[in-house]
mmCIF file of C-alpha atoms in Angstrom:
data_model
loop_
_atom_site.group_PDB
_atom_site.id
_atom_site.type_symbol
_atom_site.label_atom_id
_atom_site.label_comp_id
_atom_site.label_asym_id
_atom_site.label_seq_id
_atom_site.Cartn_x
_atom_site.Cartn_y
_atom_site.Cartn_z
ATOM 1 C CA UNK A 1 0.000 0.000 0.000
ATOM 2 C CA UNK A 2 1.913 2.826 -1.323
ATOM 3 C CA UNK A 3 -0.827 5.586 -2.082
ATOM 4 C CA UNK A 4 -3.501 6.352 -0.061
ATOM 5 C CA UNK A 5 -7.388 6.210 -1.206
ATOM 6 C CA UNK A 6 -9.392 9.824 -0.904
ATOM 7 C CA UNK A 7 -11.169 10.597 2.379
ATOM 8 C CA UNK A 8 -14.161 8.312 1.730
ATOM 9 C CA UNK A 9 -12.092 5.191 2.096
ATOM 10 C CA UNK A 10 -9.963 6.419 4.847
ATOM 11 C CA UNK A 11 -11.299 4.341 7.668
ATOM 12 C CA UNK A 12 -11.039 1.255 5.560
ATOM 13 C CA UNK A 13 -7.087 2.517 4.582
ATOM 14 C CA UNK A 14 -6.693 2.878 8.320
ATOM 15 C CA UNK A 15 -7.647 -0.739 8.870
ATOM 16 C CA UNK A 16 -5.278 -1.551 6.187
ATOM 17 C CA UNK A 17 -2.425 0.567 7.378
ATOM 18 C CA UNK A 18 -2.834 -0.540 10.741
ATOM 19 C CA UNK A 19 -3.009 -4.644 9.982
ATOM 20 C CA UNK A 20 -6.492 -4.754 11.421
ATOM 21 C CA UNK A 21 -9.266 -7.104 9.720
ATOM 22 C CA UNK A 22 -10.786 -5.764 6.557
ATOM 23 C CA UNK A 23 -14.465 -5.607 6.999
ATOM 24 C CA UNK A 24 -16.070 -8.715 6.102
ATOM 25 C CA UNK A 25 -12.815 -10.700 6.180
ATOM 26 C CA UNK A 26 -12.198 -13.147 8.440
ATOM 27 C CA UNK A 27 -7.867 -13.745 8.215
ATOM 28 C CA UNK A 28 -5.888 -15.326 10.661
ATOM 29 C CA UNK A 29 -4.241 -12.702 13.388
ATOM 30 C CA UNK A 30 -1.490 -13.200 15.868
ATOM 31 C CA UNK A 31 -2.572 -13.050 19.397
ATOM 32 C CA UNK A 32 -1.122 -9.226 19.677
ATOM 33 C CA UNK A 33 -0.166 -6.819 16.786
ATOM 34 C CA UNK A 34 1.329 -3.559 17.688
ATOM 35 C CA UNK A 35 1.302 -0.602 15.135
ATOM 36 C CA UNK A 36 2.128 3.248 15.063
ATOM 37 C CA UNK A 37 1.346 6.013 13.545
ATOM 38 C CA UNK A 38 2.820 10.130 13.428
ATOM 39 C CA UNK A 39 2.602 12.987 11.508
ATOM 40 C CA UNK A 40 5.776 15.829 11.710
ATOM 41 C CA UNK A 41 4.051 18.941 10.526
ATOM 42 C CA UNK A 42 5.581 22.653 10.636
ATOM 43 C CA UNK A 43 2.620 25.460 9.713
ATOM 44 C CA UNK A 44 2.802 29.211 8.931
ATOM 45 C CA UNK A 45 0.800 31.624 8.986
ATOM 46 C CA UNK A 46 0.497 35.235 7.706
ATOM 47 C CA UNK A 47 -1.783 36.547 10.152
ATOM 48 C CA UNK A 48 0.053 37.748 12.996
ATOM 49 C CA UNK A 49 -2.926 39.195 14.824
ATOM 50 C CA UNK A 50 -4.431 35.378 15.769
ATOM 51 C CA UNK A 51 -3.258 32.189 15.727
ATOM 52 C CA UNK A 52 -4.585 29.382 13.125
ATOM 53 C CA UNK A 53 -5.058 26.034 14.530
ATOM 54 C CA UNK A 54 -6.312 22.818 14.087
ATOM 55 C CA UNK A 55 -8.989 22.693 16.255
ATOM 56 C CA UNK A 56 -10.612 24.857 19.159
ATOM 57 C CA UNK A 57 -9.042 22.660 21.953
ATOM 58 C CA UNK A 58 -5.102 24.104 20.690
ATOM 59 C CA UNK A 59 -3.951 26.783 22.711
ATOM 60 C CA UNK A 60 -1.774 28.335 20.155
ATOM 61 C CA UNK A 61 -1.052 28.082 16.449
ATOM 62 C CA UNK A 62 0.632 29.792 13.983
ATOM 63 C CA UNK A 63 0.605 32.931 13.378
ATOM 64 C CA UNK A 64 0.286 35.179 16.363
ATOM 65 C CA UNK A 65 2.156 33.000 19.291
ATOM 66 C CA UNK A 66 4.492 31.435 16.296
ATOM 67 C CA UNK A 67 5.485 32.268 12.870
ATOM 68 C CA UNK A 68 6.095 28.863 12.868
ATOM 69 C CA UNK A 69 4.410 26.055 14.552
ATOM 70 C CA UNK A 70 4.682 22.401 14.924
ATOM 71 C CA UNK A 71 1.936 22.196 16.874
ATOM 72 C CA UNK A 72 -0.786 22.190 14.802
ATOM 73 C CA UNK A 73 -0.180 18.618 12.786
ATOM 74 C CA UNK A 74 2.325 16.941 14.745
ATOM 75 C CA UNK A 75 1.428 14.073 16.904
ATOM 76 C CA UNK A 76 2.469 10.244 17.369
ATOM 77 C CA UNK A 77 0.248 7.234 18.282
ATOM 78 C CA UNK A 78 0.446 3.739 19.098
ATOM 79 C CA UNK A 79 -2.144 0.897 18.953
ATOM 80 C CA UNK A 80 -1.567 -2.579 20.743
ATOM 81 C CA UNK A 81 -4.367 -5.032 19.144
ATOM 82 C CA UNK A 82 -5.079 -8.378 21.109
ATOM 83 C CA UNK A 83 -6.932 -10.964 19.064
ATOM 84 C CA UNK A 84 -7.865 -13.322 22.172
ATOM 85 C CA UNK A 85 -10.272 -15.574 19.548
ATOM 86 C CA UNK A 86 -11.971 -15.438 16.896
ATOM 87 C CA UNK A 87 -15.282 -13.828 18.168
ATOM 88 C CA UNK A 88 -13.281 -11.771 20.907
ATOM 89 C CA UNK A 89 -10.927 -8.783 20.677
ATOM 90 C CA UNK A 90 -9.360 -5.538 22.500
ATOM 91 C CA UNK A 91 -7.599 -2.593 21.443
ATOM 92 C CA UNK A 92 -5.694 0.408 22.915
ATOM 93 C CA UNK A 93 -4.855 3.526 21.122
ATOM 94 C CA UNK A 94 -2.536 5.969 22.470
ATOM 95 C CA UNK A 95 -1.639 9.465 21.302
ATOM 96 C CA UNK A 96 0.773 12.037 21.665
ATOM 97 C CA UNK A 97 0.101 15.558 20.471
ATOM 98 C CA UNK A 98 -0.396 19.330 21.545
ATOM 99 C CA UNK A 99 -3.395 19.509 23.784
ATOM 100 C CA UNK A 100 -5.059 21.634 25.623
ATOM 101 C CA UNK A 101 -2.747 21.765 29.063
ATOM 102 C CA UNK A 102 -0.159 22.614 26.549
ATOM 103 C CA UNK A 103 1.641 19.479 26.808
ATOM 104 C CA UNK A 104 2.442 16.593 24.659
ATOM 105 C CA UNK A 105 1.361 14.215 27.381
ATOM 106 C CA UNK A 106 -0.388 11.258 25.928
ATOM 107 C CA UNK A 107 -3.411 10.412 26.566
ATOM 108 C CA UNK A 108 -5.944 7.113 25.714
ATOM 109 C CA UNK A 109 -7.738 7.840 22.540
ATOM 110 C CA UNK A 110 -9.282 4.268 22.227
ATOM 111 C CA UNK A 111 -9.779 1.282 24.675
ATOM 112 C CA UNK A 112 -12.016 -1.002 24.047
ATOM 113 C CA UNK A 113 -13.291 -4.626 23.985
ATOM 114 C CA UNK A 114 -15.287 -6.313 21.031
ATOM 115 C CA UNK A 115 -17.091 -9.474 21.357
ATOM 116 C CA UNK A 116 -18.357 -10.925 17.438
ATOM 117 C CA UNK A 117 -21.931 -12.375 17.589
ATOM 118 C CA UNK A 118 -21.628 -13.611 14.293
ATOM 119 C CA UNK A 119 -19.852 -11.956 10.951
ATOM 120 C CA UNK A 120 -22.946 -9.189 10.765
ATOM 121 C CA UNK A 121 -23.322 -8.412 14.579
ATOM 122 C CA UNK A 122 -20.579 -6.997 16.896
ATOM 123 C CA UNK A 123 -20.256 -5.033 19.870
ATOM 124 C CA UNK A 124 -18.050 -3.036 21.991
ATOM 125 C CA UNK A 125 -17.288 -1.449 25.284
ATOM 126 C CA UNK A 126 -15.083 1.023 26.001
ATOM 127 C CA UNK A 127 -14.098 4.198 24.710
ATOM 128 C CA UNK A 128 -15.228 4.220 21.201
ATOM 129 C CA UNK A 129 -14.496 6.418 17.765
ATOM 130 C CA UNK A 130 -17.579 8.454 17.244
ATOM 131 C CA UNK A 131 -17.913 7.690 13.245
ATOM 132 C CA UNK A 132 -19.187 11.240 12.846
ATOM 133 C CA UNK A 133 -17.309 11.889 10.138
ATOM 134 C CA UNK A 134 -16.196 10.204 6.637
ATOM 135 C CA UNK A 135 -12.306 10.481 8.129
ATOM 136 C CA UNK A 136 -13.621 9.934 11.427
ATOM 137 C CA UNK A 137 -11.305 6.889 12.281
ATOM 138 C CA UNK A 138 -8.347 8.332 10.461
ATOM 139 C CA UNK A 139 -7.987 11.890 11.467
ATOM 140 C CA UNK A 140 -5.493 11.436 13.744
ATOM 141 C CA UNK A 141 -3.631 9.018 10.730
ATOM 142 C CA UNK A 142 -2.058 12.069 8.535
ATOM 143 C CA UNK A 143 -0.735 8.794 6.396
ATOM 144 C CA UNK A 144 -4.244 7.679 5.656
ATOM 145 C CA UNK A 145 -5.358 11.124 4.454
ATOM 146 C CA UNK A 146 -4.944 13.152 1.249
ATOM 147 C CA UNK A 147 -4.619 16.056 2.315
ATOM 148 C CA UNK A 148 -2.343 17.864 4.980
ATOM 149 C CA UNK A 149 -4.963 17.698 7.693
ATOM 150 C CA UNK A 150 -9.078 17.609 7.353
ATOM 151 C CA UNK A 151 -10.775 20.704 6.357
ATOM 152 C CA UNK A 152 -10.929 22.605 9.810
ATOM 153 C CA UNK A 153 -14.299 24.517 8.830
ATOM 154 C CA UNK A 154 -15.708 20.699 9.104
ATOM 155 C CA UNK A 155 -13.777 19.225 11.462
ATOM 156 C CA UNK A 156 -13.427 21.352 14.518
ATOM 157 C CA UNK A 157 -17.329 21.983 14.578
ATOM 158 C CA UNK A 158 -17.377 18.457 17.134
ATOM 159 C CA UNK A 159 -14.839 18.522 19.643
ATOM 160 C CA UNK A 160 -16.236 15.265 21.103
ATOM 161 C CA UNK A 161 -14.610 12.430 18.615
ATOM 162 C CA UNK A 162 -14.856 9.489 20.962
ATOM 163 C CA UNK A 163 -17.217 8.477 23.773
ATOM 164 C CA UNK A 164 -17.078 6.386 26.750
ATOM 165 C CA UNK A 165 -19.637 3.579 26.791
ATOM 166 C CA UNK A 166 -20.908 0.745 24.443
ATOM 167 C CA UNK A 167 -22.040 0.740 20.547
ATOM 168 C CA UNK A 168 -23.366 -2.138 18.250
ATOM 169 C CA UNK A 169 -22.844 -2.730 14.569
ATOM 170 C CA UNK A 170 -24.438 -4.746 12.122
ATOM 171 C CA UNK A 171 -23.278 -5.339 8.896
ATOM 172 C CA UNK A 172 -24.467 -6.823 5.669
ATOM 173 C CA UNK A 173 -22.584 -7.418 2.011
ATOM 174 C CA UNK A 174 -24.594 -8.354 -1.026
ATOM 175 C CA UNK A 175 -22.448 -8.529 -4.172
ATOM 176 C CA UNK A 176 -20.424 -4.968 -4.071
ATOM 177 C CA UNK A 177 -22.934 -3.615 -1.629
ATOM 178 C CA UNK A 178 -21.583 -3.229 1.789
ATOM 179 C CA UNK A 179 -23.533 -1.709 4.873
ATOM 180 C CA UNK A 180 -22.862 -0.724 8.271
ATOM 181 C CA UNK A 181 -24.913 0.792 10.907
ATOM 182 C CA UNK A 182 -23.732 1.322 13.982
ATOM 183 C CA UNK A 183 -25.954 2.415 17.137
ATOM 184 C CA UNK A 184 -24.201 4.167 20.262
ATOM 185 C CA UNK A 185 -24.390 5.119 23.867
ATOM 186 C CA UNK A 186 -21.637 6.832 26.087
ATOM 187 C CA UNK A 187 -19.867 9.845 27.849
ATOM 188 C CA UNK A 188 -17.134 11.943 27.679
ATOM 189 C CA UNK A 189 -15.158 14.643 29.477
ATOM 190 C CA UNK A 190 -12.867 17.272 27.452
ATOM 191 C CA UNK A 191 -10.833 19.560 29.198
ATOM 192 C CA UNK A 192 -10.859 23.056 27.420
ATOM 193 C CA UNK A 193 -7.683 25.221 26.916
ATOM 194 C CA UNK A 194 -9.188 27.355 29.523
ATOM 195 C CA UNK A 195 -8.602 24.074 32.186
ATOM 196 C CA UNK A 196 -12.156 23.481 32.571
ATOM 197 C CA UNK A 197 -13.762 19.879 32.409
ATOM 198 C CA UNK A 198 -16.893 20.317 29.687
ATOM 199 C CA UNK A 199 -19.034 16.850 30.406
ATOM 200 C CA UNK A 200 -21.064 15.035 27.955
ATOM 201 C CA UNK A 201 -23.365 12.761 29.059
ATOM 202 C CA UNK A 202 -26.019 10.486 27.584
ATOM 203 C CA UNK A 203 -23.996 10.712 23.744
ATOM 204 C CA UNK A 204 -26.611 8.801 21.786
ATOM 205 C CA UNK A 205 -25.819 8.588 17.967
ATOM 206 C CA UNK A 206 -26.533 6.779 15.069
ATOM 207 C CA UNK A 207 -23.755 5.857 11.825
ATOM 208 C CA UNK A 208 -24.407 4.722 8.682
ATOM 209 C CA UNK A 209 -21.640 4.247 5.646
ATOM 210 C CA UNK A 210 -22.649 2.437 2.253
ATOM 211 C CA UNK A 211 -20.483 1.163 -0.171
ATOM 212 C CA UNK A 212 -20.866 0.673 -3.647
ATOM 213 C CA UNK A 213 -17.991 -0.407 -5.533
ATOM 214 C CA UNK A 214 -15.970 2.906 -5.999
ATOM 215 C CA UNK A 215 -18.469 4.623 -3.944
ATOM 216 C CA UNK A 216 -19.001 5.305 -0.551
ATOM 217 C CA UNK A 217 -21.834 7.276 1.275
ATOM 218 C CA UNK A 218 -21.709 8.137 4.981
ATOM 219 C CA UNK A 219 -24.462 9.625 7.374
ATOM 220 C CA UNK A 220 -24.354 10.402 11.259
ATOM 221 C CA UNK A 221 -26.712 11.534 13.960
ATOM 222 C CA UNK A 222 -25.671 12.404 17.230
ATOM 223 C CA UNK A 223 -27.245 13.744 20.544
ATOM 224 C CA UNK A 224 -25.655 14.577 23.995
ATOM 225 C CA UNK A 225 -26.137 16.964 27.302
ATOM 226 C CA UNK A 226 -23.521 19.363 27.798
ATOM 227 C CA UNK A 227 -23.088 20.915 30.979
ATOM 228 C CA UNK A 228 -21.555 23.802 30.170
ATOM 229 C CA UNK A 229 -24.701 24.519 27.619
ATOM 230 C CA UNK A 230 -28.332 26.172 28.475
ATOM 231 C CA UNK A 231 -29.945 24.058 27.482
ATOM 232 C CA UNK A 232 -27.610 21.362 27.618
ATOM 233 C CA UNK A 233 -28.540 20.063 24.708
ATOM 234 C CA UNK A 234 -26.417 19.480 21.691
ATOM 235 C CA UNK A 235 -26.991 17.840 18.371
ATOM 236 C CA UNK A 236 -24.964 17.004 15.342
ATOM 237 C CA UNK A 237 -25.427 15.642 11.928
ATOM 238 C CA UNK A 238 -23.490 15.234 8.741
ATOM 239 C CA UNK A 239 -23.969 13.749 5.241
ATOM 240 C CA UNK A 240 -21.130 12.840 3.040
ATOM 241 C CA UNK A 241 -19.856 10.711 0.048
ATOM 242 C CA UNK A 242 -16.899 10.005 -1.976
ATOM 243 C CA UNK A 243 -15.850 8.167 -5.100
ATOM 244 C CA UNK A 244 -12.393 7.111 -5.895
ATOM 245 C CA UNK A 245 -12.014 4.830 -8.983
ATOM 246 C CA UNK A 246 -7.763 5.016 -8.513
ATOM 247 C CA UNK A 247 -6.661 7.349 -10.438
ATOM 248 C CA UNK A 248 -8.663 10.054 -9.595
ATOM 249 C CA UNK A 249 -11.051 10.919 -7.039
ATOM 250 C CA UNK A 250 -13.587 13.378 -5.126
ATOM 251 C CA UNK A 251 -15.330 13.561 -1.589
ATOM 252 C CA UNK A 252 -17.561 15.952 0.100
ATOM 253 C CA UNK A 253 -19.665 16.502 3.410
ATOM 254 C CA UNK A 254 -21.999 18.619 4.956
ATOM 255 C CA UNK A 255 -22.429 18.635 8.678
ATOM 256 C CA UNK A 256 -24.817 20.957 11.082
ATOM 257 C CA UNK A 257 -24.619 21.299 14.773
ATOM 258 C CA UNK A 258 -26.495 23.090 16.624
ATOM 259 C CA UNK A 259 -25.419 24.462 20.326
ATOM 260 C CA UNK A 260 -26.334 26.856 22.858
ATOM 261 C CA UNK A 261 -24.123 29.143 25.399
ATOM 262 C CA UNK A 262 -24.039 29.465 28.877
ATOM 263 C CA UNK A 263 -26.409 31.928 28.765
ATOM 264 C CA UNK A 264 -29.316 30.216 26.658
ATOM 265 C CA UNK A 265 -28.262 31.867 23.635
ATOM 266 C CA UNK A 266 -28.867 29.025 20.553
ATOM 267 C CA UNK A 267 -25.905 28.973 17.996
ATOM 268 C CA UNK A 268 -26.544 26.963 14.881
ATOM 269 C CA UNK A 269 -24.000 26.574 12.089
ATOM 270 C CA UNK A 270 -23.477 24.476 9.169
ATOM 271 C CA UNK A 271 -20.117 23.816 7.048
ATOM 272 C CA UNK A 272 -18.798 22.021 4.028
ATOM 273 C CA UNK A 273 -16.158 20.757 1.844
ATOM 274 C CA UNK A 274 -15.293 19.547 -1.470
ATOM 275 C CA UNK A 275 -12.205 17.837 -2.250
ATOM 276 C CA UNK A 276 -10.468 16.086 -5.307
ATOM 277 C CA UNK A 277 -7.873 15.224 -6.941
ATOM 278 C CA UNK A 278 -5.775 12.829 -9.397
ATOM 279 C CA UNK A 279 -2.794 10.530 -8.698
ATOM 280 C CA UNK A 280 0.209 10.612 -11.039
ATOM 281 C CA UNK A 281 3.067 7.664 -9.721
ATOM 282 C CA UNK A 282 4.126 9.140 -6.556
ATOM 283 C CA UNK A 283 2.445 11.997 -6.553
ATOM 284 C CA UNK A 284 -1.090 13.170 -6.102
ATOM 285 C CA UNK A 285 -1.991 17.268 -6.285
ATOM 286 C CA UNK A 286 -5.737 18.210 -4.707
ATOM 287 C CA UNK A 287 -7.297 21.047 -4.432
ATOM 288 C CA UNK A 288 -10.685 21.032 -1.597
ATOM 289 C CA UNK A 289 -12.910 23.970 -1.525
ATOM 290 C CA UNK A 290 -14.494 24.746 2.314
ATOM 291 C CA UNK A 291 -16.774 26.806 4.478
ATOM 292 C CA UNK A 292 -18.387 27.838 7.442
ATOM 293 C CA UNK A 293 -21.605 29.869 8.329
ATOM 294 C CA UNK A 294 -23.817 30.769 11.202
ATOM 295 C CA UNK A 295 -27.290 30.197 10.362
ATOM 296 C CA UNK A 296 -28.513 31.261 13.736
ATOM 297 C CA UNK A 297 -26.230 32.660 16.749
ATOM 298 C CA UNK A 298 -27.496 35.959 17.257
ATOM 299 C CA UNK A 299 -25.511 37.384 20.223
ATOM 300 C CA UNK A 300 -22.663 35.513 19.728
ATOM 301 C CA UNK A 301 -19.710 36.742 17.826
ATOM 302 C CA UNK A 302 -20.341 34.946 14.339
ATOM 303 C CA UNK A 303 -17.619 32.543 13.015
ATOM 304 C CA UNK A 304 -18.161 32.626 9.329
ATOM 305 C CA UNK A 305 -14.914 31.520 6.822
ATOM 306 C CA UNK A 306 -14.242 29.980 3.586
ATOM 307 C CA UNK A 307 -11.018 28.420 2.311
ATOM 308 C CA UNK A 308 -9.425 27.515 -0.660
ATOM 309 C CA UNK A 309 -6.743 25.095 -0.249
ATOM 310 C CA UNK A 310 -4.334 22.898 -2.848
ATOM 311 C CA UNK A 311 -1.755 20.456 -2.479
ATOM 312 C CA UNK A 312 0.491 17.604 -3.463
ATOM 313 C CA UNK A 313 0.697 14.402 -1.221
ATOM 314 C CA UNK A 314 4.814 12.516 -2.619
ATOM 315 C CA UNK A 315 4.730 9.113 -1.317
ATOM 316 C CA UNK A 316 8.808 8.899 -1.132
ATOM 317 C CA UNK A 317 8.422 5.455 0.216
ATOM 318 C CA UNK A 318 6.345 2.872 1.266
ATOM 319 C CA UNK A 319 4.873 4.140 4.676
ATOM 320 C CA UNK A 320 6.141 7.317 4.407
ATOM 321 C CA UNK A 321 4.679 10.296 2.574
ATOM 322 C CA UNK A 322 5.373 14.419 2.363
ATOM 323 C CA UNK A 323 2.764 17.077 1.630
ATOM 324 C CA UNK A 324 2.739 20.334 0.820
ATOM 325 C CA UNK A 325 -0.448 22.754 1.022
ATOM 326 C CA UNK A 326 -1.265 26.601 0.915
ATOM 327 C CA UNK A 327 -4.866 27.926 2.515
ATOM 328 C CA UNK A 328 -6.001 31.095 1.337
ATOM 329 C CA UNK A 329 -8.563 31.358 4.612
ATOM 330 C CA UNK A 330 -10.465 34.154 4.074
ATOM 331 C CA UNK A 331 -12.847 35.048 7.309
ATOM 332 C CA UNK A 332 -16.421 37.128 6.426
ATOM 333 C CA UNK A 333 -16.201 40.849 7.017
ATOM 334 C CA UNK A 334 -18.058 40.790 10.306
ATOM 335 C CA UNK A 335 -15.606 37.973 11.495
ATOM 336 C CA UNK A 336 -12.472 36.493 12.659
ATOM 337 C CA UNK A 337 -13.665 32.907 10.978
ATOM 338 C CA UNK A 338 -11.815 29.897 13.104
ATOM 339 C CA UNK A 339 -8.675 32.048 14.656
ATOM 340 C CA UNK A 340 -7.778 31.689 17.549
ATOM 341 C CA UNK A 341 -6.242 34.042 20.314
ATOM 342 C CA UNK A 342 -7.279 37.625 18.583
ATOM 343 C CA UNK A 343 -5.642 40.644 19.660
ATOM 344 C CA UNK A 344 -7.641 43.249 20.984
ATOM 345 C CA UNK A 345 -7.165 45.810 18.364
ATOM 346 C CA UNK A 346 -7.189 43.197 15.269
ATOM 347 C CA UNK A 347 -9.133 43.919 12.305
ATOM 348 C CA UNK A 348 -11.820 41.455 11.265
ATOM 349 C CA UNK A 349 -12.073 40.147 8.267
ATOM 350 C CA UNK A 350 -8.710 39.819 7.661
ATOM 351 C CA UNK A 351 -7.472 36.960 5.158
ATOM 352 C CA UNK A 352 -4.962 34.751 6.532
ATOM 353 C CA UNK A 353 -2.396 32.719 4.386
ATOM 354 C CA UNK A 354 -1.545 29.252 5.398
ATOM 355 C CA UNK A 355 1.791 27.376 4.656
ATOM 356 C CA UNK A 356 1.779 23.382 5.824
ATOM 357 C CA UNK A 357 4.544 20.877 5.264
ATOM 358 C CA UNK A 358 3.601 17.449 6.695
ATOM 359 C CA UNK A 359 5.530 14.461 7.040
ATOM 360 C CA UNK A 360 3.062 11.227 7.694
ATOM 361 C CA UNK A 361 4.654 7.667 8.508
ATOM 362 C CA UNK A 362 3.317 4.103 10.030
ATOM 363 C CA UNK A 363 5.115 1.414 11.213
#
């Protein structure tokens, strides 16, 4: 496995990547596998009045706090897999990257136990990817991605990407035609970079990702109470779908969320992306298109953005690839968009331009 497949097929990549069991296949494992994962990544930004991040839970970018950063992409993770029988399995993920205490301290991103019914039916206990999104088991894996990281309009809308707690799958293949729906039930606690535990409790969701040949579709429904929220209630939902043939491909998605602040004011916002691209030997340019919009959140400061970004992904070797991608981020006039850490006196509106070079391995 030399290239990697767009977004759509990422979690089945991962699986790959990772020696894991391909969906629906039933090979022979050793008792434990161990596998790793990491992503070197140095970011720059031209806006020196914020700082751009990854996500909301980063205490500092680039930009502002650093020219420079290797915060924002760089991270390493291990898995240990036990394969006790056939029906009965464990795994524990750990990762290593900038968080919200401003250390690298790594912390448990997956631990869980899986118990096989029968080759449609499984379930597991433990804490458990959220499938939320169509990367949602690869985000962390720059490797099994395209591009240098996921779009952030998309992906920083849900903090919460695991849960603590139990979910159930069931699966069915008929010819090319693969489906599989996943129910789930859980908690979580996030610290914030402000050093304040958020709480979710009663995460209910619902995933759904169909394949068809070349062609995958993915949808997700989520509910929790947040108690940092009034109402406490949060929701979530996304829709997205990809098609990679080999030598090309394209992916979008869509998600909504809807939130409210401490105060009772309701914040809903939606976001996109669309991504493609075409693979030539070792090298595959992209170019992904992406926004962000408030469709209600009066009395909130809005967060509105849209980015252009483009790329080239070199596999130099097998496991090991390099990428290098420019964002034009361009926040709406009333806005700072998805900065972070805003001076006092900056302007809004204010375009920022985005420099990544990314080093993804696995071993």
């Amino acid at each position: 496995m030399n290239r990697p497949a767009a977004p759509a097929g990422a979690a089945a990549l991962l699986l790959c990547a990772l020696a894991l069991p391909a969906r629906g296949a039933e090979p022979e494992q050793p008792l434990f596998a161990f596998n790793g994962f990491g992503t070197l990544g140095l970011v720059h930004s031209s806006q020196a009045a914020a700082d751009y991040t990854f996500d909301n839970l980063q205490p500092a970018g680039a930009g502002r706090n650093h020219a420079w950063s290797g915060d924002v992409d760089s991270r390493l993770g291990g898995q240990l897999t036990a394969n006790l029988n056939p029906r009965l399995s464990a795994v524990l993920q750990l990762v290593s990257e900038y968080s919200p205490d401003n250390s690298y301290r790594p912390f448990v991103n997956w631990a869980n136990v899986q118990y096989k019914f029968s080759p449609a039916l499984s379930v597991r206990v433990g804490r458990i990817a959220l499938a939320s999104f169509l990367a949602s088991d690869s985000r962390k894996v720059g490797y099994s991605n395209v591009f240098a990281r996921p779009p952030i309009e998309v992906y920083r809308l849900l903090a919460l990407n695991n849960s603590d707690g139990v979910d159930a799958t069931y699966r069915f293949q008929v010819g090319d035609v693969t489906n599989s729906t996943t129910l789930l039930y859980g908690r979580r606690t996030i610290t914030n970079t402000r050093g304040v535990d958020v709480h979710s409790t009663g995460v209910k969701g619902v995933f759904d990702t169909l394949d068809i040949g070349a062609l995958t579709l993915h949808a997700a429904y989520q509910e929790r109470s947040v108690d940092n929220q009034n109402p406490p209630l949060g929701k979530f939902m996304s829709l997205g779908a990809g098609y990679d043939p080999g030598n090309w491909f394209v992916s979008g998605e869509w998600v909504r969320v809807r939130n409210y602040s401490a105060s009772g004011v309701k914040a809903v916002r939606a976001a996109w992306y669309l991504h493609g691209g075409a693979r030539f030997g070792a090298f595959t340019p992209y170019v992904t298109l992406s926004g962000l919009r408030p469709l209600s959140d009066t009395g909130l400061t809005p967060v509105a953005q849209r980015t252009v970004a483009t790329g080239v992904r070199w596999d130099v070797m097998r496991k090991l690839d390099l990428k290098l991608q420019y964002d034009h981020l361009r926040p709406a006039g009333d806005s700072y968009g998805t900065l972070m850490n805003v001076a006092p006196d900056a302007p809004k509106g204010v375009p920022a331009h985005v420099i990544s070079l990314v080093a993804d391995f696995i071993f």
